[in-house]
mmCIF file with all atom_site columns, C-alpha atoms and ligand atoms in Angstrom:
data_model
loop_
_atom_site.group_PDB
_atom_site.id
_atom_site.type_symbol
_atom_site.label_atom_id
_atom_site.label_alt_id
_atom_site.label_comp_id
_atom_site.label_asym_id
_atom_site.label_entity_id
_atom_site.label_seq_id
_atom_site.pdbx_PDB_ins_code
_atom_site.Cartn_x
_atom_site.Cartn_y
_atom_site.Cartn_z
_atom_site.occupancy
_atom_site.B_iso_or_equiv
_atom_site.pdbx_formal_charge
_atom_site.auth_seq_id
_atom_site.auth_comp_id
_atom_site.auth_asym_id
_atom_site.auth_atom_id
_atom_site.pdbx_PDB_model_num
ATOM   1   C CA . UNK A 1 1   ? 98.343  62.732 -21.675 1.00 0.00 ? 1   UNK A CA 1
ATOM   2   C CA . UNK A 1 2   ? 97.916  65.054 -18.711 1.00 0.00 ? 2   UNK A CA 1
ATOM   3   C CA . UNK A 1 3   ? 100.085 63.985 -15.793 1.00 0.00 ? 3   UNK A CA 1
ATOM   4   C CA . UNK A 1 4   ? 98.494  63.363 -12.391 1.00 0.00 ? 4   UNK A CA 1
ATOM   5   C CA . UNK A 1 5   ? 100.347 65.025 -9.495  1.00 0.00 ? 5   UNK A CA 1
ATOM   6   C CA . UNK A 1 6   ? 100.115 64.202 -5.778  1.00 0.00 ? 6   UNK A CA 1
ATOM   7   C CA . UNK A 1 7   ? 101.588 66.758 -3.372  1.00 0.00 ? 7   UNK A CA 1
ATOM   8   C CA . UNK A 1 8   ? 102.789 65.749 0.108   1.00 0.00 ? 8   UNK A CA 1
ATOM   9   C CA . UNK A 1 9   ? 102.890 68.401 2.826   1.00 0.00 ? 9   UNK A CA 1
ATOM   10  C CA . UNK A 1 10  ? 103.378 68.742 6.578   1.00 0.00 ? 10  UNK A CA 1
ATOM   11  C CA . UNK A 1 11  ? 102.670 72.431 7.192   1.00 0.00 ? 11  UNK A CA 1
ATOM   12  C CA . UNK A 1 12  ? 101.331 75.630 5.720   1.00 0.00 ? 12  UNK A CA 1
ATOM   13  C CA . UNK A 1 13  ? 101.578 74.395 2.179   1.00 0.00 ? 13  UNK A CA 1
ATOM   14  C CA . UNK A 1 14  ? 102.644 77.584 0.410   1.00 0.00 ? 14  UNK A CA 1
ATOM   15  C CA . UNK A 1 15  ? 104.713 75.570 -2.088  1.00 0.00 ? 15  UNK A CA 1
ATOM   16  C CA . UNK A 1 16  ? 101.732 73.252 -2.605  1.00 0.00 ? 16  UNK A CA 1
ATOM   17  C CA . UNK A 1 17  ? 99.541  76.287 -3.422  1.00 0.00 ? 17  UNK A CA 1
ATOM   18  C CA . UNK A 1 18  ? 102.141 77.610 -5.885  1.00 0.00 ? 18  UNK A CA 1
ATOM   19  C CA . UNK A 1 19  ? 102.318 74.209 -7.578  1.00 0.00 ? 19  UNK A CA 1
ATOM   20  C CA . UNK A 1 20  ? 98.540  73.736 -7.664  1.00 0.00 ? 20  UNK A CA 1
ATOM   21  C CA . UNK A 1 21  ? 97.894  77.224 -9.032  1.00 0.00 ? 21  UNK A CA 1
ATOM   22  C CA . UNK A 1 22  ? 100.460 76.683 -11.763 1.00 0.00 ? 22  UNK A CA 1
ATOM   23  C CA . UNK A 1 23  ? 98.690  73.554 -13.050 1.00 0.00 ? 23  UNK A CA 1
ATOM   24  C CA . UNK A 1 24  ? 96.064  75.287 -15.151 1.00 0.00 ? 24  UNK A CA 1
ATOM   25  C CA . UNK A 1 25  ? 95.323  75.943 -18.806 1.00 0.00 ? 25  UNK A CA 1
ATOM   26  C CA . UNK A 1 26  ? 97.862  74.351 -21.148 1.00 0.00 ? 26  UNK A CA 1
ATOM   27  C CA . UNK A 1 27  ? 99.963  73.012 -18.237 1.00 0.00 ? 27  UNK A CA 1
ATOM   28  C CA . UNK A 1 28  ? 100.808 69.335 -18.817 1.00 0.00 ? 28  UNK A CA 1
ATOM   29  C CA . UNK A 1 29  ? 99.782  68.275 -15.291 1.00 0.00 ? 29  UNK A CA 1
ATOM   30  C CA . UNK A 1 30  ? 96.930  68.521 -12.804 1.00 0.00 ? 30  UNK A CA 1
ATOM   31  C CA . UNK A 1 31  ? 96.853  68.089 -9.003  1.00 0.00 ? 31  UNK A CA 1
ATOM   32  C CA . UNK A 1 32  ? 94.897  64.987 -7.955  1.00 0.00 ? 32  UNK A CA 1
ATOM   33  C CA . UNK A 1 33  ? 95.724  64.712 -4.237  1.00 0.00 ? 33  UNK A CA 1
ATOM   34  C CA . UNK A 1 34  ? 97.207  66.678 -1.356  1.00 0.00 ? 34  UNK A CA 1
ATOM   35  C CA . UNK A 1 35  ? 98.330  64.387 1.446   1.00 0.00 ? 35  UNK A CA 1
ATOM   36  C CA . UNK A 1 36  ? 99.632  65.386 4.869   1.00 0.00 ? 36  UNK A CA 1
ATOM   37  C CA . UNK A 1 37  ? 101.167 63.394 7.725   1.00 0.00 ? 37  UNK A CA 1
ATOM   38  C CA . UNK A 1 38  ? 99.724  66.053 10.060  1.00 0.00 ? 38  UNK A CA 1
ATOM   39  C CA . UNK A 1 39  ? 95.918  66.281 10.189  1.00 0.00 ? 39  UNK A CA 1
ATOM   40  C CA . UNK A 1 40  ? 96.296  69.869 11.522  1.00 0.00 ? 40  UNK A CA 1
ATOM   41  C CA . UNK A 1 41  ? 98.469  71.051 8.619   1.00 0.00 ? 41  UNK A CA 1
ATOM   42  C CA . UNK A 1 42  ? 97.222  74.417 7.405   1.00 0.00 ? 42  UNK A CA 1
ATOM   43  C CA . UNK A 1 43  ? 97.813  73.380 3.813   1.00 0.00 ? 43  UNK A CA 1
ATOM   44  C CA . UNK A 1 44  ? 94.964  70.832 3.925   1.00 0.00 ? 44  UNK A CA 1
ATOM   45  C CA . UNK A 1 45  ? 92.285  73.536 4.168   1.00 0.00 ? 45  UNK A CA 1
ATOM   46  C CA . UNK A 1 46  ? 94.048  75.534 1.434   1.00 0.00 ? 46  UNK A CA 1
ATOM   47  C CA . UNK A 1 47  ? 93.980  72.463 -0.835  1.00 0.00 ? 47  UNK A CA 1
ATOM   48  C CA . UNK A 1 48  ? 90.287  71.883 -0.185  1.00 0.00 ? 48  UNK A CA 1
ATOM   49  C CA . UNK A 1 49  ? 89.714  75.563 -1.007  1.00 0.00 ? 49  UNK A CA 1
ATOM   50  C CA . UNK A 1 50  ? 91.384  74.927 -4.352  1.00 0.00 ? 50  UNK A CA 1
ATOM   51  C CA . UNK A 1 51  ? 89.098  71.951 -4.963  1.00 0.00 ? 51  UNK A CA 1
ATOM   52  C CA . UNK A 1 52  ? 91.843  69.324 -4.567  1.00 0.00 ? 52  UNK A CA 1
ATOM   53  C CA . UNK A 1 53  ? 91.031  66.047 -2.750  1.00 0.00 ? 53  UNK A CA 1
ATOM   54  C CA . UNK A 1 54  ? 92.932  65.731 0.527   1.00 0.00 ? 54  UNK A CA 1
ATOM   55  C CA . UNK A 1 55  ? 94.003  62.879 2.786   1.00 0.00 ? 55  UNK A CA 1
ATOM   56  C CA . UNK A 1 56  ? 95.630  63.058 6.224   1.00 0.00 ? 56  UNK A CA 1
ATOM   57  C CA . UNK A 1 57  ? 97.622  60.102 7.508   1.00 0.00 ? 57  UNK A CA 1
ATOM   58  C CA . UNK A 1 58  ? 98.805  60.955 10.996  1.00 0.00 ? 58  UNK A CA 1
ATOM   59  C CA . UNK A 1 59  ? 102.250 59.427 11.513  1.00 0.00 ? 59  UNK A CA 1
ATOM   60  C CA . UNK A 1 60  ? 102.041 59.590 15.325  1.00 0.00 ? 60  UNK A CA 1
ATOM   61  C CA . UNK A 1 61  ? 99.926  56.468 15.984  1.00 0.00 ? 61  UNK A CA 1
ATOM   62  C CA . UNK A 1 62  ? 102.490 54.468 13.994  1.00 0.00 ? 62  UNK A CA 1
ATOM   63  C CA . UNK A 1 63  ? 105.258 55.400 16.451  1.00 0.00 ? 63  UNK A CA 1
ATOM   64  C CA . UNK A 1 64  ? 108.571 53.992 15.241  1.00 0.00 ? 64  UNK A CA 1
ATOM   65  C CA . UNK A 1 65  ? 106.880 51.683 12.727  1.00 0.00 ? 65  UNK A CA 1
ATOM   66  C CA . UNK A 1 66  ? 107.852 53.561 9.564   1.00 0.00 ? 66  UNK A CA 1
ATOM   67  C CA . UNK A 1 67  ? 106.979 50.567 7.390   1.00 0.00 ? 67  UNK A CA 1
ATOM   68  C CA . UNK A 1 68  ? 103.350 50.611 8.550   1.00 0.00 ? 68  UNK A CA 1
ATOM   69  C CA . UNK A 1 69  ? 103.085 54.390 8.085   1.00 0.00 ? 69  UNK A CA 1
ATOM   70  C CA . UNK A 1 70  ? 104.541 54.127 4.602   1.00 0.00 ? 70  UNK A CA 1
ATOM   71  C CA . UNK A 1 71  ? 102.201 51.240 3.744   1.00 0.00 ? 71  UNK A CA 1
ATOM   72  C CA . UNK A 1 72  ? 99.264  53.541 4.559   1.00 0.00 ? 72  UNK A CA 1
ATOM   73  C CA . UNK A 1 73  ? 100.893 56.294 2.497   1.00 0.00 ? 73  UNK A CA 1
ATOM   74  C CA . UNK A 1 74  ? 101.366 53.891 -0.399  1.00 0.00 ? 74  UNK A CA 1
ATOM   75  C CA . UNK A 1 75  ? 97.714  52.769 -0.306  1.00 0.00 ? 75  UNK A CA 1
ATOM   76  C CA . UNK A 1 76  ? 96.448  56.365 -0.409  1.00 0.00 ? 76  UNK A CA 1
ATOM   77  C CA . UNK A 1 77  ? 98.829  57.222 -3.240  1.00 0.00 ? 77  UNK A CA 1
ATOM   78  C CA . UNK A 1 78  ? 97.936  54.151 -5.281  1.00 0.00 ? 78  UNK A CA 1
ATOM   79  C CA . UNK A 1 79  ? 94.252  55.122 -5.035  1.00 0.00 ? 79  UNK A CA 1
ATOM   80  C CA . UNK A 1 80  ? 95.092  58.561 -6.467  1.00 0.00 ? 80  UNK A CA 1
ATOM   81  C CA . UNK A 1 81  ? 97.233  57.025 -9.270  1.00 0.00 ? 81  UNK A CA 1
ATOM   82  C CA . UNK A 1 82  ? 99.777  59.875 -9.485  1.00 0.00 ? 82  UNK A CA 1
ATOM   83  C CA . UNK A 1 83  ? 102.335 59.988 -12.282 1.00 0.00 ? 83  UNK A CA 1
ATOM   84  C CA . UNK A 1 84  ? 104.417 62.434 -10.236 1.00 0.00 ? 84  UNK A CA 1
ATOM   85  C CA . UNK A 1 85  ? 104.740 63.027 -6.487  1.00 0.00 ? 85  UNK A CA 1
ATOM   86  C CA . UNK A 1 86  ? 105.908 66.430 -5.238  1.00 0.00 ? 86  UNK A CA 1
ATOM   87  C CA . UNK A 1 87  ? 107.204 66.624 -1.682  1.00 0.00 ? 87  UNK A CA 1
ATOM   88  C CA . UNK A 1 88  ? 106.484 70.208 -0.624  1.00 0.00 ? 88  UNK A CA 1
ATOM   89  C CA . UNK A 1 89  ? 107.541 70.787 2.967   1.00 0.00 ? 89  UNK A CA 1
ATOM   90  C CA . UNK A 1 90  ? 106.921 67.112 3.787   1.00 0.00 ? 90  UNK A CA 1
ATOM   91  C CA . UNK A 1 91  ? 108.928 66.643 6.971   1.00 0.00 ? 91  UNK A CA 1
ATOM   92  C CA . UNK A 1 92  ? 109.032 62.848 7.350   1.00 0.00 ? 92  UNK A CA 1
ATOM   93  C CA . UNK A 1 93  ? 112.107 60.908 6.286   1.00 0.00 ? 93  UNK A CA 1
ATOM   94  C CA . UNK A 1 94  ? 111.123 58.230 3.777   1.00 0.00 ? 94  UNK A CA 1
ATOM   95  C CA . UNK A 1 95  ? 112.798 54.804 3.794   1.00 0.00 ? 95  UNK A CA 1
ATOM   96  C CA . UNK A 1 96  ? 114.704 53.484 0.766   1.00 0.00 ? 96  UNK A CA 1
ATOM   97  C CA . UNK A 1 97  ? 111.975 50.851 0.345   1.00 0.00 ? 97  UNK A CA 1
ATOM   98  C CA . UNK A 1 98  ? 109.393 53.584 -0.178  1.00 0.00 ? 98  UNK A CA 1
ATOM   99  C CA . UNK A 1 99  ? 111.503 55.920 -2.316  1.00 0.00 ? 99  UNK A CA 1
ATOM   100 C CA . UNK A 1 100 ? 112.441 53.000 -4.611  1.00 0.00 ? 100 UNK A CA 1
ATOM   101 C CA . UNK A 1 101 ? 108.785 52.543 -5.525  1.00 0.00 ? 101 UNK A CA 1
ATOM   102 C CA . UNK A 1 102 ? 108.587 56.107 -6.838  1.00 0.00 ? 102 UNK A CA 1
ATOM   103 C CA . UNK A 1 103 ? 112.147 56.711 -8.052  1.00 0.00 ? 103 UNK A CA 1
ATOM   104 C CA . UNK A 1 104 ? 112.193 58.876 -11.168 1.00 0.00 ? 104 UNK A CA 1
ATOM   105 C CA . UNK A 1 105 ? 108.682 60.103 -10.343 1.00 0.00 ? 105 UNK A CA 1
ATOM   106 C CA . UNK A 1 106 ? 109.162 61.867 -6.987  1.00 0.00 ? 106 UNK A CA 1
ATOM   107 C CA . UNK A 1 107 ? 110.495 65.425 -6.533  1.00 0.00 ? 107 UNK A CA 1
ATOM   108 C CA . UNK A 1 108 ? 111.432 67.415 -3.424  1.00 0.00 ? 108 UNK A CA 1
ATOM   109 C CA . UNK A 1 109 ? 112.153 71.055 -2.684  1.00 0.00 ? 109 UNK A CA 1
ATOM   110 C CA . UNK A 1 110 ? 114.895 71.714 -0.150  1.00 0.00 ? 110 UNK A CA 1
ATOM   111 C CA . UNK A 1 111 ? 115.763 75.158 1.285   1.00 0.00 ? 111 UNK A CA 1
ATOM   112 C CA . UNK A 1 112 ? 119.486 75.165 0.528   1.00 0.00 ? 112 UNK A CA 1
ATOM   113 C CA . UNK A 1 113 ? 121.841 75.095 -2.428  1.00 0.00 ? 113 UNK A CA 1
ATOM   114 C CA . UNK A 1 114 ? 122.401 71.328 -2.409  1.00 0.00 ? 114 UNK A CA 1
ATOM   115 C CA . UNK A 1 115 ? 124.736 69.575 -1.908  1.00 0.00 ? 115 UNK A CA 1
ATOM   116 C CA . UNK A 1 116 ? 125.200 72.098 0.910   1.00 0.00 ? 116 UNK A CA 1
ATOM   117 C CA . UNK A 1 117 ? 123.141 71.697 4.080   1.00 0.00 ? 117 UNK A CA 1
ATOM   118 C CA . UNK A 1 118 ? 121.154 68.504 3.730   1.00 0.00 ? 118 UNK A CA 1
ATOM   119 C CA . UNK A 1 119 ? 118.686 68.014 6.566   1.00 0.00 ? 119 UNK A CA 1
ATOM   120 C CA . UNK A 1 120 ? 117.390 70.696 8.926   1.00 0.00 ? 120 UNK A CA 1
ATOM   121 C CA . UNK A 1 121 ? 118.236 74.313 9.945   1.00 0.00 ? 121 UNK A CA 1
ATOM   122 C CA . UNK A 1 122 ? 119.557 75.199 6.504   1.00 0.00 ? 122 UNK A CA 1
ATOM   123 C CA . UNK A 1 123 ? 119.196 78.975 6.896   1.00 0.00 ? 123 UNK A CA 1
ATOM   124 C CA . UNK A 1 124 ? 121.090 79.101 10.197  1.00 0.00 ? 124 UNK A CA 1
ATOM   125 C CA . UNK A 1 125 ? 123.809 76.855 8.796   1.00 0.00 ? 125 UNK A CA 1
ATOM   126 C CA . UNK A 1 126 ? 124.291 79.071 5.713   1.00 0.00 ? 126 UNK A CA 1
ATOM   127 C CA . UNK A 1 127 ? 124.634 82.120 8.001   1.00 0.00 ? 127 UNK A CA 1
ATOM   128 C CA . UNK A 1 128 ? 127.030 80.370 10.387  1.00 0.00 ? 128 UNK A CA 1
ATOM   129 C CA . UNK A 1 129 ? 129.203 79.393 7.427   1.00 0.00 ? 129 UNK A CA 1
ATOM   130 C CA . UNK A 1 130 ? 129.327 83.025 6.283   1.00 0.00 ? 130 UNK A CA 1
ATOM   131 C CA . UNK A 1 131 ? 127.954 82.131 2.854   1.00 0.00 ? 131 UNK A CA 1
ATOM   132 C CA . UNK A 1 132 ? 127.566 85.012 0.399   1.00 0.00 ? 132 UNK A CA 1
ATOM   133 C CA . UNK A 1 133 ? 124.768 83.122 -1.373  1.00 0.00 ? 133 UNK A CA 1
ATOM   134 C CA . UNK A 1 134 ? 121.837 80.999 -0.260  1.00 0.00 ? 134 UNK A CA 1
ATOM   135 C CA . UNK A 1 135 ? 119.003 79.397 -2.131  1.00 0.00 ? 135 UNK A CA 1
ATOM   136 C CA . UNK A 1 136 ? 116.790 76.397 -2.743  1.00 0.00 ? 136 UNK A CA 1
ATOM   137 C CA . UNK A 1 137 ? 116.959 73.220 -4.794  1.00 0.00 ? 137 UNK A CA 1
ATOM   138 C CA . UNK A 1 138 ? 114.419 70.951 -6.481  1.00 0.00 ? 138 UNK A CA 1
ATOM   139 C CA . UNK A 1 139 ? 115.736 67.425 -6.930  1.00 0.00 ? 139 UNK A CA 1
ATOM   140 C CA . UNK A 1 140 ? 114.615 63.904 -7.664  1.00 0.00 ? 140 UNK A CA 1
ATOM   141 C CA . UNK A 1 141 ? 114.118 61.842 -4.534  1.00 0.00 ? 141 UNK A CA 1
ATOM   142 C CA . UNK A 1 142 ? 116.420 58.847 -4.125  1.00 0.00 ? 142 UNK A CA 1
ATOM   143 C CA . UNK A 1 143 ? 117.230 56.622 -1.151  1.00 0.00 ? 143 UNK A CA 1
ATOM   144 C CA . UNK A 1 144 ? 119.726 59.088 0.370   1.00 0.00 ? 144 UNK A CA 1
ATOM   145 C CA . UNK A 1 145 ? 118.306 62.173 2.119   1.00 0.00 ? 145 UNK A CA 1
ATOM   146 C CA . UNK A 1 146 ? 118.262 65.387 0.017   1.00 0.00 ? 146 UNK A CA 1
ATOM   147 C CA . UNK A 1 147 ? 120.587 63.806 -2.495  1.00 0.00 ? 147 UNK A CA 1
ATOM   148 C CA . UNK A 1 148 ? 118.985 62.943 -5.862  1.00 0.00 ? 148 UNK A CA 1
ATOM   149 C CA . UNK A 1 149 ? 119.694 64.498 -9.288  1.00 0.00 ? 149 UNK A CA 1
ATOM   150 C CA . UNK A 1 150 ? 119.261 68.278 -9.214  1.00 0.00 ? 150 UNK A CA 1
ATOM   151 C CA . UNK A 1 151 ? 116.449 69.630 -11.430 1.00 0.00 ? 151 UNK A CA 1
ATOM   152 C CA . UNK A 1 152 ? 116.715 73.290 -10.506 1.00 0.00 ? 152 UNK A CA 1
ATOM   153 C CA . UNK A 1 153 ? 118.137 75.885 -8.143  1.00 0.00 ? 153 UNK A CA 1
ATOM   154 C CA . UNK A 1 154 ? 117.261 79.459 -7.231  1.00 0.00 ? 154 UNK A CA 1
ATOM   155 C CA . UNK A 1 155 ? 119.995 81.649 -5.719  1.00 0.00 ? 155 UNK A CA 1
ATOM   156 C CA . UNK A 1 156 ? 119.969 84.898 -3.778  1.00 0.00 ? 156 UNK A CA 1
ATOM   157 C CA . UNK A 1 157 ? 122.537 87.049 -2.014  1.00 0.00 ? 157 UNK A CA 1
ATOM   158 C CA . UNK A 1 158 ? 122.866 86.837 1.760   1.00 0.00 ? 158 UNK A CA 1
ATOM   159 C CA . UNK A 1 159 ? 122.651 90.332 3.282   1.00 0.00 ? 159 UNK A CA 1
ATOM   160 C CA . UNK A 1 160 ? 124.681 91.480 6.318   1.00 0.00 ? 160 UNK A CA 1
ATOM   161 C CA . UNK A 1 161 ? 121.438 92.003 8.264   1.00 0.00 ? 161 UNK A CA 1
ATOM   162 C CA . UNK A 1 162 ? 119.987 88.568 7.495   1.00 0.00 ? 162 UNK A CA 1
ATOM   163 C CA . UNK A 1 163 ? 118.784 86.236 10.244  1.00 0.00 ? 163 UNK A CA 1
ATOM   164 C CA . UNK A 1 164 ? 117.541 82.669 9.714   1.00 0.00 ? 164 UNK A CA 1
ATOM   165 C CA . UNK A 1 165 ? 113.980 84.051 9.672   1.00 0.00 ? 165 UNK A CA 1
ATOM   166 C CA . UNK A 1 166 ? 114.651 86.789 7.102   1.00 0.00 ? 166 UNK A CA 1
ATOM   167 C CA . UNK A 1 167 ? 116.522 84.322 4.905   1.00 0.00 ? 167 UNK A CA 1
ATOM   168 C CA . UNK A 1 168 ? 113.597 81.890 5.055   1.00 0.00 ? 168 UNK A CA 1
ATOM   169 C CA . UNK A 1 169 ? 111.106 84.658 4.273   1.00 0.00 ? 169 UNK A CA 1
ATOM   170 C CA . UNK A 1 170 ? 113.118 85.998 1.342   1.00 0.00 ? 170 UNK A CA 1
ATOM   171 C CA . UNK A 1 171 ? 113.711 82.507 -0.015  1.00 0.00 ? 171 UNK A CA 1
ATOM   172 C CA . UNK A 1 172 ? 110.070 81.403 -0.032  1.00 0.00 ? 172 UNK A CA 1
ATOM   173 C CA . UNK A 1 173 ? 109.003 83.462 -3.102  1.00 0.00 ? 173 UNK A CA 1
ATOM   174 C CA . UNK A 1 174 ? 111.969 81.956 -4.966  1.00 0.00 ? 174 UNK A CA 1
ATOM   175 C CA . UNK A 1 175 ? 110.789 78.477 -3.981  1.00 0.00 ? 175 UNK A CA 1
ATOM   176 C CA . UNK A 1 176 ? 107.344 79.375 -5.338  1.00 0.00 ? 176 UNK A CA 1
ATOM   177 C CA . UNK A 1 177 ? 108.906 80.381 -8.679  1.00 0.00 ? 177 UNK A CA 1
ATOM   178 C CA . UNK A 1 178 ? 111.336 77.463 -8.917  1.00 0.00 ? 178 UNK A CA 1
ATOM   179 C CA . UNK A 1 179 ? 109.157 74.478 -8.065  1.00 0.00 ? 179 UNK A CA 1
ATOM   180 C CA . UNK A 1 180 ? 106.394 75.178 -10.644 1.00 0.00 ? 180 UNK A CA 1
ATOM   181 C CA . UNK A 1 181 ? 109.039 75.924 -13.298 1.00 0.00 ? 181 UNK A CA 1
ATOM   182 C CA . UNK A 1 182 ? 110.716 72.560 -12.650 1.00 0.00 ? 182 UNK A CA 1
ATOM   183 C CA . UNK A 1 183 ? 107.421 70.668 -12.531 1.00 0.00 ? 183 UNK A CA 1
ATOM   184 C CA . UNK A 1 184 ? 106.306 72.104 -15.867 1.00 0.00 ? 184 UNK A CA 1
ATOM   185 C CA . UNK A 1 185 ? 109.462 70.758 -17.502 1.00 0.00 ? 185 UNK A CA 1
ATOM   186 C CA . UNK A 1 186 ? 109.510 67.466 -15.602 1.00 0.00 ? 186 UNK A CA 1
ATOM   187 C CA . UNK A 1 187 ? 105.902 66.702 -16.581 1.00 0.00 ? 187 UNK A CA 1
ATOM   188 C CA . UNK A 1 188 ? 106.939 66.567 -20.249 1.00 0.00 ? 188 UNK A CA 1
ATOM   189 C CA . UNK A 1 189 ? 110.064 64.522 -19.515 1.00 0.00 ? 189 UNK A CA 1
ATOM   190 C CA . UNK A 1 190 ? 112.483 67.473 -19.610 1.00 0.00 ? 190 UNK A CA 1
ATOM   191 C CA . UNK A 1 191 ? 115.085 67.181 -16.832 1.00 0.00 ? 191 UNK A CA 1
ATOM   192 C CA . UNK A 1 192 ? 117.170 70.182 -17.953 1.00 0.00 ? 192 UNK A CA 1
ATOM   193 C CA . UNK A 1 193 ? 117.908 72.066 -14.707 1.00 0.00 ? 193 UNK A CA 1
ATOM   194 C CA . UNK A 1 194 ? 116.053 75.369 -14.143 1.00 0.00 ? 194 UNK A CA 1
ATOM   195 C CA . UNK A 1 195 ? 118.420 78.030 -12.782 1.00 0.00 ? 195 UNK A CA 1
ATOM   196 C CA . UNK A 1 196 ? 116.932 81.197 -11.245 1.00 0.00 ? 196 UNK A CA 1
ATOM   197 C CA . UNK A 1 197 ? 118.572 84.226 -9.633  1.00 0.00 ? 197 UNK A CA 1
ATOM   198 C CA . UNK A 1 198 ? 116.665 86.184 -6.981  1.00 0.00 ? 198 UNK A CA 1
HETATM 199 C C1 . GAR B 2 .   ? 109.780 75.218 2.578   1.00 0.00 ? 201 GAR B C1 1
HETATM 200 O O1 . GAR B 2 .   ? 110.696 76.242 2.866   1.00 0.00 ? 201 GAR B O1 1
HETATM 201 C C2 . GAR B 2 .   ? 110.512 73.988 2.070   1.00 0.00 ? 201 GAR B C2 1
HETATM 202 O O2 . GAR B 2 .   ? 111.632 74.281 1.270   1.00 0.00 ? 201 GAR B O2 1
HETATM 203 C C3 . GAR B 2 .   ? 110.913 73.334 3.357   1.00 0.00 ? 201 GAR B C3 1
HETATM 204 O O3 . GAR B 2 .   ? 109.819 73.499 4.218   1.00 0.00 ? 201 GAR B O3 1
HETATM 205 C C4 . GAR B 2 .   ? 109.124 74.701 3.861   1.00 0.00 ? 201 GAR B C4 1
HETATM 206 C C5 . GAR B 2 .   ? 107.657 74.385 3.673   1.00 0.00 ? 201 GAR B C5 1
HETATM 207 O O4 . GAR B 2 .   ? 106.894 75.539 3.515   1.00 0.00 ? 201 GAR B O4 1
HETATM 208 N N1 . GAR B 2 .   ? 111.229 71.955 3.164   1.00 0.00 ? 201 GAR B N1 1
HETATM 209 C C6 . GAR B 2 .   ? 112.113 71.296 3.891   1.00 0.00 ? 201 GAR B C6 1
HETATM 210 O O5 . GAR B 2 .   ? 112.742 71.792 4.809   1.00 0.00 ? 201 GAR B O5 1
HETATM 211 C C7 . GAR B 2 .   ? 112.301 69.846 3.487   1.00 0.00 ? 201 GAR B C7 1
HETATM 212 N N2 . GAR B 2 .   ? 113.383 69.266 4.196   1.00 0.00 ? 201 GAR B N2 1
HETATM 213 P P1 . GAR B 2 .   ? 105.428 75.466 2.883   1.00 0.00 ? 201 GAR B P1 1
HETATM 214 O O6 . GAR B 2 .   ? 104.660 74.423 3.718   1.00 0.00 ? 201 GAR B O6 1
HETATM 215 O O7 . GAR B 2 .   ? 104.866 76.831 3.084   1.00 0.00 ? 201 GAR B O7 1
HETATM 216 O O8 . GAR B 2 .   ? 105.556 75.060 1.463   1.00 0.00 ? 201 GAR B O8 1
#
């Protein structure tokens, strides 16, 4: 059975595009929804261009009421009936109540070599620490932020001239290779980690 994949974004959606474009031919999954918490997210137009249904649920009117925002999220997701949810640059923290409903079925890509640098500003933090290596991680989403079982990592060398911006730019193509490779395995129940070297 082909797996149904919903992709959650907040921005430009380059990882979403890489995932969506990978789900073709004999791939075991297909994209059924791209959802953003930001109605202005550039990725929404890209998804529509790829023929994928989109939904925007603006988090701002909900203020601090995360439960109400997540209830709206849940309704939209239940309508799309995804087997797998991919967070792809989705920049809202999800509560344990929400993640529990999708545990084992929700993936995230994070721009660091977890368990290093959970949260924000990962590129700057890797530079400040003097790390020789940086990278990205795809993991299962659990209640704790950026913390679930690791399904894949892509590594690259940090260069003496690197800045947070150059690190981010050099890492993005690795993210676009890693996330589809993990999803292809995950969609057939294979959780063997994918390890890539940039
Ligand atoms: C990516 O670098 C992704 O790893 C990061 O946001 C970017 C989204 O880019 N995600 C996080 O920081 C999650 N905490 P994209 O919209 O072009 O895919």
